[in-house]
Each structure stands twice: as C-alpha cells, then as structure tokens.
Coordinates of C-alpha atoms and ligand atoms in Angstrom, one line a residue:
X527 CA -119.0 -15.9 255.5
X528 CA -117.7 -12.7 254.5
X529 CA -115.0 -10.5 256.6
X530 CA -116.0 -6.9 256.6
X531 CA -113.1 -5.3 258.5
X532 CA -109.6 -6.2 260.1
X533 CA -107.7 -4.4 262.7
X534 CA -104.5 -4.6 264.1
X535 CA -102.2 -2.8 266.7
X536 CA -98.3 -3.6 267.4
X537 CA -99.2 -6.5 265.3
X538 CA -95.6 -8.1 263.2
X539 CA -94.4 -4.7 261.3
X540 CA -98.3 -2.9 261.6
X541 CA -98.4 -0.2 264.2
X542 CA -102.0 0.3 263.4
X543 CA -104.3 -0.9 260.7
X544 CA -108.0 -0.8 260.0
X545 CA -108.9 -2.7 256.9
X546 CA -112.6 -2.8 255.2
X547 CA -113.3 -5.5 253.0
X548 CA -115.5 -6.0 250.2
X549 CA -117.1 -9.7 249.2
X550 CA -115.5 -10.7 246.1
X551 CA -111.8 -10.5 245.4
X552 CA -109.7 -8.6 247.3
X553 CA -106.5 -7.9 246.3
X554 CA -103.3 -6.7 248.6
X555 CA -100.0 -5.9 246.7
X556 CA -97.0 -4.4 246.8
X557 CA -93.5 -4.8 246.9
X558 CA -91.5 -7.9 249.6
X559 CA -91.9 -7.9 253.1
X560 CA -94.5 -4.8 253.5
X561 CA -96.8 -6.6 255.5
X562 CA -99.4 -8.6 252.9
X563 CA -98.7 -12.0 254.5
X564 CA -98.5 -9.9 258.1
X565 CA -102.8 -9.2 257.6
X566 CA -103.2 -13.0 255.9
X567 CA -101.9 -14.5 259.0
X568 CA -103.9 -11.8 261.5
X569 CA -107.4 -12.7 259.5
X570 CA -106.4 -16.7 259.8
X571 CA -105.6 -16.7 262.9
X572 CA -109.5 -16.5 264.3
X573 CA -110.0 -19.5 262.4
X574 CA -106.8 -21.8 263.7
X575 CA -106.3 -20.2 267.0
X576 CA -102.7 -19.6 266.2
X577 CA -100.5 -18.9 263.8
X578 CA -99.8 -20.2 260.7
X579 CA -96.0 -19.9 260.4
X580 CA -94.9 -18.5 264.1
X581 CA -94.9 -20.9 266.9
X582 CA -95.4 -18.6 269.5
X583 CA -97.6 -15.7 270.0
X584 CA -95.1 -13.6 271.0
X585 CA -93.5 -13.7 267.8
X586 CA -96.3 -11.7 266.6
X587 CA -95.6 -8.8 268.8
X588 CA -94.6 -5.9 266.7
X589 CA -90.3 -5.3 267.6
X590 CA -89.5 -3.3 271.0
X591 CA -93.6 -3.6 272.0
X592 CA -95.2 -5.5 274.7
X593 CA -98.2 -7.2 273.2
X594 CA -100.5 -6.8 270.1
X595 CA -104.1 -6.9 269.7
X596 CA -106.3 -8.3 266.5
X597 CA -109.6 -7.5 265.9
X598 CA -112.0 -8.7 263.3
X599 CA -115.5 -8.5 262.2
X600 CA -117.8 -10.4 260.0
X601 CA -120.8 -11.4 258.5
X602 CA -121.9 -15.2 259.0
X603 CA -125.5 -16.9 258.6
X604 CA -125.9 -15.9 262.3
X605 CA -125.6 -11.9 261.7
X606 CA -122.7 -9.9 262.4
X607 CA -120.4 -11.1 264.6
X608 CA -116.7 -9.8 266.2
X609 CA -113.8 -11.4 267.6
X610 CA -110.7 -9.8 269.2
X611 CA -107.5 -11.4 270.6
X612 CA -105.1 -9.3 272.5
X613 CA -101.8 -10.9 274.2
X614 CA -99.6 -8.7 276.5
X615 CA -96.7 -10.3 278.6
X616 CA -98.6 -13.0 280.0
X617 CA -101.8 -11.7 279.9
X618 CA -104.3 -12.9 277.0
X619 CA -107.7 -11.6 276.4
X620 CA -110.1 -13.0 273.9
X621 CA -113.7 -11.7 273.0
X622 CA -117.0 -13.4 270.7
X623 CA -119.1 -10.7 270.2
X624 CA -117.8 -8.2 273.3
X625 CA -118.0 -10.8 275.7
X626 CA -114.7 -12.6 277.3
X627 CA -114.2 -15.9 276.4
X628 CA -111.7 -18.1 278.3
X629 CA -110.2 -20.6 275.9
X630 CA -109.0 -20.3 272.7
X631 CA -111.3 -23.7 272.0
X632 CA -114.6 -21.4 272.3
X633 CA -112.8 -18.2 269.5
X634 CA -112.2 -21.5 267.0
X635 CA -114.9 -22.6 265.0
X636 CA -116.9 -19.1 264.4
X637 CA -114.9 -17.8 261.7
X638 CA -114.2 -20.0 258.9
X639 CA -111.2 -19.8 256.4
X640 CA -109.5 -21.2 253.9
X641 CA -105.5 -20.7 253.2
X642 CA -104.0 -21.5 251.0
X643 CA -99.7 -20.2 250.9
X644 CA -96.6 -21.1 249.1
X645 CA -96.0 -24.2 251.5
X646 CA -99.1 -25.9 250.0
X647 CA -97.4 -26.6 247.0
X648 CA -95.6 -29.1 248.5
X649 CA -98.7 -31.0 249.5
X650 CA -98.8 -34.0 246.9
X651 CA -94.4 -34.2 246.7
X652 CA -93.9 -34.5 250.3
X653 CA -93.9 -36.5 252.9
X654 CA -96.8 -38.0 254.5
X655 CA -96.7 -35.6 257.6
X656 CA -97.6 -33.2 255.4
X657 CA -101.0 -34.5 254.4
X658 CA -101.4 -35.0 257.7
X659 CA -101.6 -32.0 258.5
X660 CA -103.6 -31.1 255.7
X661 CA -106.2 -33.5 256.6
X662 CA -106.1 -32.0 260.8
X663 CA -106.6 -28.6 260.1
X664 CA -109.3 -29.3 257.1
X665 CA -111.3 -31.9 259.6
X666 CA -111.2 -30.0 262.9
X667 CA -112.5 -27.0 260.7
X668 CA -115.5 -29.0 259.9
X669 CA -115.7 -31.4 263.1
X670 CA -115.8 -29.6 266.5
X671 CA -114.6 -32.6 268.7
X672 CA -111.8 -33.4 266.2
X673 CA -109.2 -31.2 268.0
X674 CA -109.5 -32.6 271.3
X675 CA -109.4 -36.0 270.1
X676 CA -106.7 -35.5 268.5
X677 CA -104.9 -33.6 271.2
X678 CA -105.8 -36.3 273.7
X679 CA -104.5 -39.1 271.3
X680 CA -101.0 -37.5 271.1
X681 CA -101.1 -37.7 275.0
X682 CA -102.0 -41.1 274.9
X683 CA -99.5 -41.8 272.3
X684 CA -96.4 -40.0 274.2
X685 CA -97.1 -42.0 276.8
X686 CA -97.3 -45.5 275.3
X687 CA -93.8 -44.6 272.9
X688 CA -92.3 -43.7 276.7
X689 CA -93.0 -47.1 278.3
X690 CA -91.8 -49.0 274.2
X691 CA -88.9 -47.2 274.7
X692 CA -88.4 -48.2 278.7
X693 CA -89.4 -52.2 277.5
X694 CA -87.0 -51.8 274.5
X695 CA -84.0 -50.9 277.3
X696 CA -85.1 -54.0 279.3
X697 CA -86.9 -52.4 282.0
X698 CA -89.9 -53.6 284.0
X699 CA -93.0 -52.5 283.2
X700 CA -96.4 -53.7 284.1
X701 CA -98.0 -54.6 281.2
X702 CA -101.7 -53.3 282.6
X703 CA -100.0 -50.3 282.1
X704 CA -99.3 -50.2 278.4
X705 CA -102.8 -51.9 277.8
X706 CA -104.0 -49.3 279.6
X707 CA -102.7 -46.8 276.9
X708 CA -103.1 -49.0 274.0
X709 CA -106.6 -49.0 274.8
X710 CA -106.9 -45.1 275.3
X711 CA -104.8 -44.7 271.7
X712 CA -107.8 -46.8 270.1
X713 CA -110.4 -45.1 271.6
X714 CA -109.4 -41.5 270.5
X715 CA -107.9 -43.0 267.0
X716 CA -111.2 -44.6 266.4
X717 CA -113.2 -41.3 266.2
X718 CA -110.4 -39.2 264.6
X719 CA -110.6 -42.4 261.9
X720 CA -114.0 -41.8 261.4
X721 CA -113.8 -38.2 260.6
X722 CA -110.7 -38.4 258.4
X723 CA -112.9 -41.2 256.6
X724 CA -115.9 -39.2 256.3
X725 CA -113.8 -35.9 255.8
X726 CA -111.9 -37.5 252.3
X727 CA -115.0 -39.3 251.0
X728 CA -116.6 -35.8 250.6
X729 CA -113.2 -33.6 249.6
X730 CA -112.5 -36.4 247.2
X731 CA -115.9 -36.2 245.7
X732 CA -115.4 -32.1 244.9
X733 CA -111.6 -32.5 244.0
X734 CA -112.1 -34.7 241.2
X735 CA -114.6 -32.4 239.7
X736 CA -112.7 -29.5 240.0
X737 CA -109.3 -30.8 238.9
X738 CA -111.7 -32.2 235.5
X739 CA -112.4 -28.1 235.0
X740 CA -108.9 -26.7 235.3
X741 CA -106.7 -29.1 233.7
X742 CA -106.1 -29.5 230.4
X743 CA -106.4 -33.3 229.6
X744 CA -109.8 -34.1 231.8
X745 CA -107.7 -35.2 234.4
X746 CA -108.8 -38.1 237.0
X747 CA -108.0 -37.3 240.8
X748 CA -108.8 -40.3 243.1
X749 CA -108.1 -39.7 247.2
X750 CA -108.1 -42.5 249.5
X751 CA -107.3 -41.9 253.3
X752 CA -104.8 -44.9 254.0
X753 CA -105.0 -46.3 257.5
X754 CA -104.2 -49.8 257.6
X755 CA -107.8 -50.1 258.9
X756 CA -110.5 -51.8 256.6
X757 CA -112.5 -49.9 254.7
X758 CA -115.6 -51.8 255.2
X759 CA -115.7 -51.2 259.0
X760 CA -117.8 -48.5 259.9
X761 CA -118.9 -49.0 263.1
X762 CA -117.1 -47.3 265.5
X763 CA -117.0 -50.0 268.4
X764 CA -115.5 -52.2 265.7
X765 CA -112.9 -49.8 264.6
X766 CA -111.6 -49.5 268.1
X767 CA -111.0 -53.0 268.4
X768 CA -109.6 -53.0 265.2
X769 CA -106.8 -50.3 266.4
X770 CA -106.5 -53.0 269.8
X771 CA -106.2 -56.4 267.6
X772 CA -103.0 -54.1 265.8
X773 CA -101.7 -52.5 268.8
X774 CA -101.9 -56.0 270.1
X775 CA -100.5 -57.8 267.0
X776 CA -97.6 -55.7 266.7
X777 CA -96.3 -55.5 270.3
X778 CA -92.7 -57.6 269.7
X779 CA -91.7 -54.8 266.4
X780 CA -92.9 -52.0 268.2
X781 CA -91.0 -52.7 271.4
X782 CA -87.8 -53.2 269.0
X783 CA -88.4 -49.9 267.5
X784 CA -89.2 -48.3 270.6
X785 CA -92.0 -46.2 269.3
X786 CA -96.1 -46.7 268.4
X787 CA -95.6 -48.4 264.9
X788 CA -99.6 -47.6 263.8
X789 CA -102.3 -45.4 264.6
X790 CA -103.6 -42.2 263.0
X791 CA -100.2 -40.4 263.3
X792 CA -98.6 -42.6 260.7
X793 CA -101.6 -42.1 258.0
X794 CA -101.5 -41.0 254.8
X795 CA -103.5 -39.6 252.4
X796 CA -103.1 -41.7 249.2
X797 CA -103.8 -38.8 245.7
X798 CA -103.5 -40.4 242.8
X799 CA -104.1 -38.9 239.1
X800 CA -105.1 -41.1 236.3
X801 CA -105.3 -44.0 238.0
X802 CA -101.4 -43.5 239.4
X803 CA -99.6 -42.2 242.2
X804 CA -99.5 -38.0 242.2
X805 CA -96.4 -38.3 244.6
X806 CA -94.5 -40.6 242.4
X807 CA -95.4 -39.1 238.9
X808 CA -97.2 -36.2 238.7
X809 CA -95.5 -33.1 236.4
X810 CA -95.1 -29.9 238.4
X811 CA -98.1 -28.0 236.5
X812 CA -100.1 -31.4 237.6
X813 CA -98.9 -30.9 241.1
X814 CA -100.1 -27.3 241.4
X815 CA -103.6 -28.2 240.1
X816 CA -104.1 -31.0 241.8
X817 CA -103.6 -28.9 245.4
X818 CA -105.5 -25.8 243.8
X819 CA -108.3 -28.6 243.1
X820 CA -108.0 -29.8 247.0
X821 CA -108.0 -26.4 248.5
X822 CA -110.7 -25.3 246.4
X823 CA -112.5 -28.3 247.7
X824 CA -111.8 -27.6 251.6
X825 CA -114.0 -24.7 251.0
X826 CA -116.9 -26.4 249.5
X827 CA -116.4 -29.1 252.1
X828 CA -117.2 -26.5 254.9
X829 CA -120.3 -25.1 253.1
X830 CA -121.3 -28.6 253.3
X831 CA -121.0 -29.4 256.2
X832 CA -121.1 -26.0 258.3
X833 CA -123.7 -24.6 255.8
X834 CA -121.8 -21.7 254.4
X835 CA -118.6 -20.8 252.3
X836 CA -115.2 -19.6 253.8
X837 CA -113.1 -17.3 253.2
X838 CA -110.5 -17.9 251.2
X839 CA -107.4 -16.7 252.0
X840 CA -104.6 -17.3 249.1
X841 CA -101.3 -15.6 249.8
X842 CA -98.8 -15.4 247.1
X843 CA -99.9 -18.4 245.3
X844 CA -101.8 -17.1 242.0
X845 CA -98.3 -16.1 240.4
X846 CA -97.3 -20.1 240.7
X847 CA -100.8 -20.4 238.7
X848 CA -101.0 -20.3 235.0
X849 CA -103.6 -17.7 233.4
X850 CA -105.8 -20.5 233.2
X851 CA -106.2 -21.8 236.3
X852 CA -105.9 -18.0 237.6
X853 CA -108.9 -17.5 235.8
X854 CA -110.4 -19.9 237.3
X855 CA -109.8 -18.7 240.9
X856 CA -110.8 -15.2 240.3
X857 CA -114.2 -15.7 238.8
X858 CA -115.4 -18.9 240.3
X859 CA -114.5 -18.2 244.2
X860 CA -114.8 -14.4 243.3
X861 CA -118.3 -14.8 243.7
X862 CA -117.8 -15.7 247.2
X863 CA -115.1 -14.2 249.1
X864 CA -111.4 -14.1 248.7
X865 CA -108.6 -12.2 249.8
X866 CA -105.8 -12.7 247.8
X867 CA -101.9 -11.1 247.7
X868 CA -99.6 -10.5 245.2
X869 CA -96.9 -8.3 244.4
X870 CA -97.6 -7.2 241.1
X871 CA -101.3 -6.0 240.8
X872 CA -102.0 -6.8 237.1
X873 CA -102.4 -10.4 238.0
X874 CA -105.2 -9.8 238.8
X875 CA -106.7 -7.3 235.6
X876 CA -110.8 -7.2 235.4
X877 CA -111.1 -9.3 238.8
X878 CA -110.8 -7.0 241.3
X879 CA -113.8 -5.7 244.0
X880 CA -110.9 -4.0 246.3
X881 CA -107.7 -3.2 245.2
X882 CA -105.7 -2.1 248.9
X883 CA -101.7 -1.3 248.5
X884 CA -99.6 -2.6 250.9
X885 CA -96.6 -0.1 252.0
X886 CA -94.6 -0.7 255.5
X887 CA -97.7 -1.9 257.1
X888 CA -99.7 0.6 256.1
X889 CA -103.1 -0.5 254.1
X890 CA -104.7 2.4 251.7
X891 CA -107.7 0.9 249.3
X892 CA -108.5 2.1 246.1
X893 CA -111.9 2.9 247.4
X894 CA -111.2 5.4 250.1
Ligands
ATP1210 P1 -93.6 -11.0 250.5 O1 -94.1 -10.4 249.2 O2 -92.1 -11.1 250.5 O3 -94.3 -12.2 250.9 P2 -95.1 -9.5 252.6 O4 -95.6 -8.2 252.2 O5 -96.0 -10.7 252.6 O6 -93.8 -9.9 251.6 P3 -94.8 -10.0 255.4 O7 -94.5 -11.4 255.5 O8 -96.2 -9.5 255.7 O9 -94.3 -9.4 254.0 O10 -93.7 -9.2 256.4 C1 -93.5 -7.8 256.3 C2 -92.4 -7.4 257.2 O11 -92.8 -7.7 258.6 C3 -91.1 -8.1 257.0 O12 -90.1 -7.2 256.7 C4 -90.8 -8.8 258.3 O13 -89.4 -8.7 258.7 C5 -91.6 -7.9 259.3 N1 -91.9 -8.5 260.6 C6 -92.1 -9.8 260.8 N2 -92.3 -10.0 262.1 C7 -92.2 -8.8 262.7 C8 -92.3 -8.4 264.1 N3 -92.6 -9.2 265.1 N4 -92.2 -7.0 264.3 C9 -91.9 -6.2 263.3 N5 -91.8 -6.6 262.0 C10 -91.9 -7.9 261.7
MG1211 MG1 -95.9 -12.6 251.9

C-alpha cells in the first residue's frame, strides 16, 4: 500500500497542505512543534478512525476555526483509492472513493498503517494495559469483526462490574441477571481470545527473526498471549465455556472486589528475551529493539494476512535508534513505504526518496 498524496485544511496548526509522496522513505524534518507529528497523525487517522493522541475530534480543529477536513489518496492492490473526513460543528462527512459513507466502521480497514511514536517505547516496561492496547489496535487491523467484539465485550463487561459492585454493597439482585452477562462477556471474549491467539502466534513468529538481525548477541524473543485460558483449547464453543466455568468459579472474590476479576481486559502479553522476562530485565538498548522488532512485525503480519504491506509511519523514533538498527529501518522497509520524521535531516544520509521540510505547517519537498 503506498500513500500518494495528503491533504489537509484548518487541520491542528495546517491552514492548508497538499503533500505528494514517494514509495520508499520519506523524510519530514524540521525544527519542534512545526507540524511533522500534525501530518503523522492526519495520514493515521484513515487507518484507526481517530486519533492517535487527541480524544476528540475537535481537538484537531485548527485554533479560532470551525471544522477541518483530511483528505488522502493511495494506491492499494485494488487500484487507486481516496478517502476524506471532514468534521464541522456537529456535522461529519466521510467519503471511500467520492461516495458518502456513514460510519466510521466502513472508512477503517481500507488504508493500512503502521505507527510507530515515542510512546511505543514504553511497550515491553509498562504495564499490561499497554500491551493491550498494542495487541487491539494490531488485531482489529488485521481482523474486521475484532472491533465490534471488542466494543460489545466492554458493554457487557460494564454492566456485569455495575451489578459486582451493587452485590458487593448488599443489594438484591437476580442472579439470571448477572448470568445473563457472564454469559454475554464469554461469548464476545471467546472470539477476541481467538484472534489475540492467532494474532501473537504469527507476530511472534516474525519478531523473533527480526530481533535475531538487529541485535547484537543473536538475541531470542519469545511472545506468549497470557489469558488464563488453556492453550490447548482451540475450539471456540469450548473456550466460551471455559470463560463461563471462570466467571462461575470466581463469583465470591469478584463480588468482594466489586469488579470482573478475568476476561480479555486483564490479559497480557508475556515478551521474554533469552528465555527471561523483557519487563523484568531487559537493558534499555534491548528494550528499544525488542519493540522495533514487534512493530516491524505488525507490518509483515498485515501483508500476511490482508495480502499487502502498510505503511509505516515512524514519528520521531529513529533518533532513539542506534546507527545500526537505523540502518536497518531505512533499507529494509525502505523498499516498501515509510514515512518517517525527524528533526535533524542527516539521520537519515543516503536513504532518502523524498526529503519535505516542515516549517509552521507548511510542507515544501525537495522535489518540487
Ligand atoms: P516535535 O519535533 O516537537 O515533535 P512537530 O513538528 O511534530 O514537533 P506537531 O506535534 O506536529 O509538531 O505540532 C505542531 C504545532 O501544532 C505545535 O506548536 C502545536 O501547538 C500546534 N497545534 C496543535 N494542535 C493545534 C490546533 N488544534 N490548532 C493549531 N495549532 C495546533
Ligand atoms: Mg512530533
């Protein structure tokens, strides 16, 4: 998948922008806070259907306007395709290809992208929430149902924590009720079990190659998705009633602690290099390779599965990399597609198909 062109209007500090890209490396620098991260986040947002660091929309509005409107185009397996996403005061307007589209469900899905941003460094050190997240926004890019199973089995799971919490106070509750949503938590956790499980068995089987080439010592990576469910189980009927026998198991702790004490929202996954836990022991350098190795993986997870490369989106992360691993970046994904920023341009010496400085949201490339 390559992205040809980016615009933007009243979009964070761009007034106006139109952006050609090049396959290969592309490269926007400049000094702080000129907009670099700004054109990152417009680009991934057609992937995530949001952004990656606001948590509303609005946010992206350019200061003292009304709305914004994003517009990118690109080259898939399918041809050329467009999508646009304008917001203004209520009013929200999305387009595939010229045509409306109604939900932001049917703009995810058609672009694919990888990012990879300064917050990703913290992926093997912190907590499991983190991973987490890793593993949602990596699966539902490669597993269409994914989002609204997971969406539906935080619904279910508000709602069961709500009556623990009433129980844990003494109140009456009919128990048909909470078996009601016990049941409904092990449906949807059941299939988003299922493609974390199938999702890690694949990342793990790249990662461990990858972090081999980059480090020094012939590192071993091992993943495993911890679940509390066993591994052997595979059919999905079974894992359900797996979920329903712990749900069931666990009712007297989890009506002490008021809340759902198991389920996919307390997973983790487990990275561990040279046969020992990366949280608990690896060195920073091993740290930064190991989530290089794991992002670099995401991408080759998608061509697996989706049948065609990302694009990879790294934003301000190859000045935490040493030369090596930089190296390693720019001429083994430059043969795909990457767009990468950076403040000081020499990083990136030799590498370089598009070279665009970035100046108070304006975009001028090397090639014009
Ligand atoms: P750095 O090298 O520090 O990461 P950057 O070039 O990536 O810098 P951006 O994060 O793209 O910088 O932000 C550029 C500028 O956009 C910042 O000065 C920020 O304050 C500004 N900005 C953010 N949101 C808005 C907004 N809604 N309206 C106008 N300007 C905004
Ligand atoms: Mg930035």
């Amino acid at each position: 998948m390559i992205i040809k062109r980016f615009r933007a209007e009243n979009f964070r500090n761009i007034e106006k922008c139109d952006i050609e890209f090049s396959p290969g490396v592309n490269l926007l620098y400049g000094k702080n806070a000129q907009g670099k991260t700004n054109v990152v986040e417009g680009i991934y947002y057609f992937s995530r259907g949001k952004s990656f660091r606001g948590r509303e929309d609005k946010e992206l509005i350019r200061f003292g306007c009304e709305g914004f409107r994003i517009f990118a185009e690109y080259e898939s397996d399918v041809g050329r395709e467009t999508l646009e996403y304008a917001m203004f005061g209520k009013e929200r307007l999305r387009k595939k290809n010229d045509y409306k589209i109604s939900k932001v469900t049917e703009m995810i899905g058609s672009f694919k992208a990888v990012l990879f941003y300064p917050d990703d460094l913290g992926l093997v050190k912190d907590g499991p929430e983190e991973r987490r997240g890793f593993l949602n926004v990596a699966a539902s890019a490669c597993y269409t149902p994914y989002i609204k199973y997971y969406s539906d089995y935080k619904k279910a799971l508000e709602n069961r924590n709500c009556i623990l919490k009433m129980m844990q106070k003494g109140l009456y509750i009919d128990n048909r009720e909470l078996q009601s949503w016990s049941e409904s938590m092990a449906e949807y956790a059941s299939h988003i079990y299922l493609f974390r499980k199938d999702y890690v068995s694949r990342l793990s089987k790249y990662a461990g190659k990858i972090l081999k080439d980059i480090s020094d010592g012939g590192e071993e990576l091992s993943l495993c998705y911890e679940s509390g469910i066993s591994e052997e189980i595979e059919d999905r009927a079974e894992v359900k009633a797996e979920y329903v026998k712990i749900l069931t198991s666990s009712l007297d702790r989890e009506i002490a602690a008021g809340v759902t004490l198991f389920g996919p929202h307390r997973d983790d996954l487990e990275i561990r290099i040279n046969g020992k836990s990366a949280r608990s022991f690896a060195s920073q350098g091993q740290q930064r390779s190991i989530v290089l190795a794991l992002k670099l993986s995401e991408g080759e997870v998608v061509k697996e599965i989706c049948g065609e490369y990302p694009v990879f989106l790294f934003d301000d992360v190859l000045s935490e990399l040493d030369e090596r691993r930089r190296q390693y970046v720019l001429s083994e994904i430059g043969e795909r597609q990457i767009i990468i920023t950076c403040c000081d341009k020499n990083e990136c010496v030799g590498f370089t198909d598009n070279e665009i400085e970035v100046s108070g949201g304006q975009y001028v490339s090397a090639h014009r």
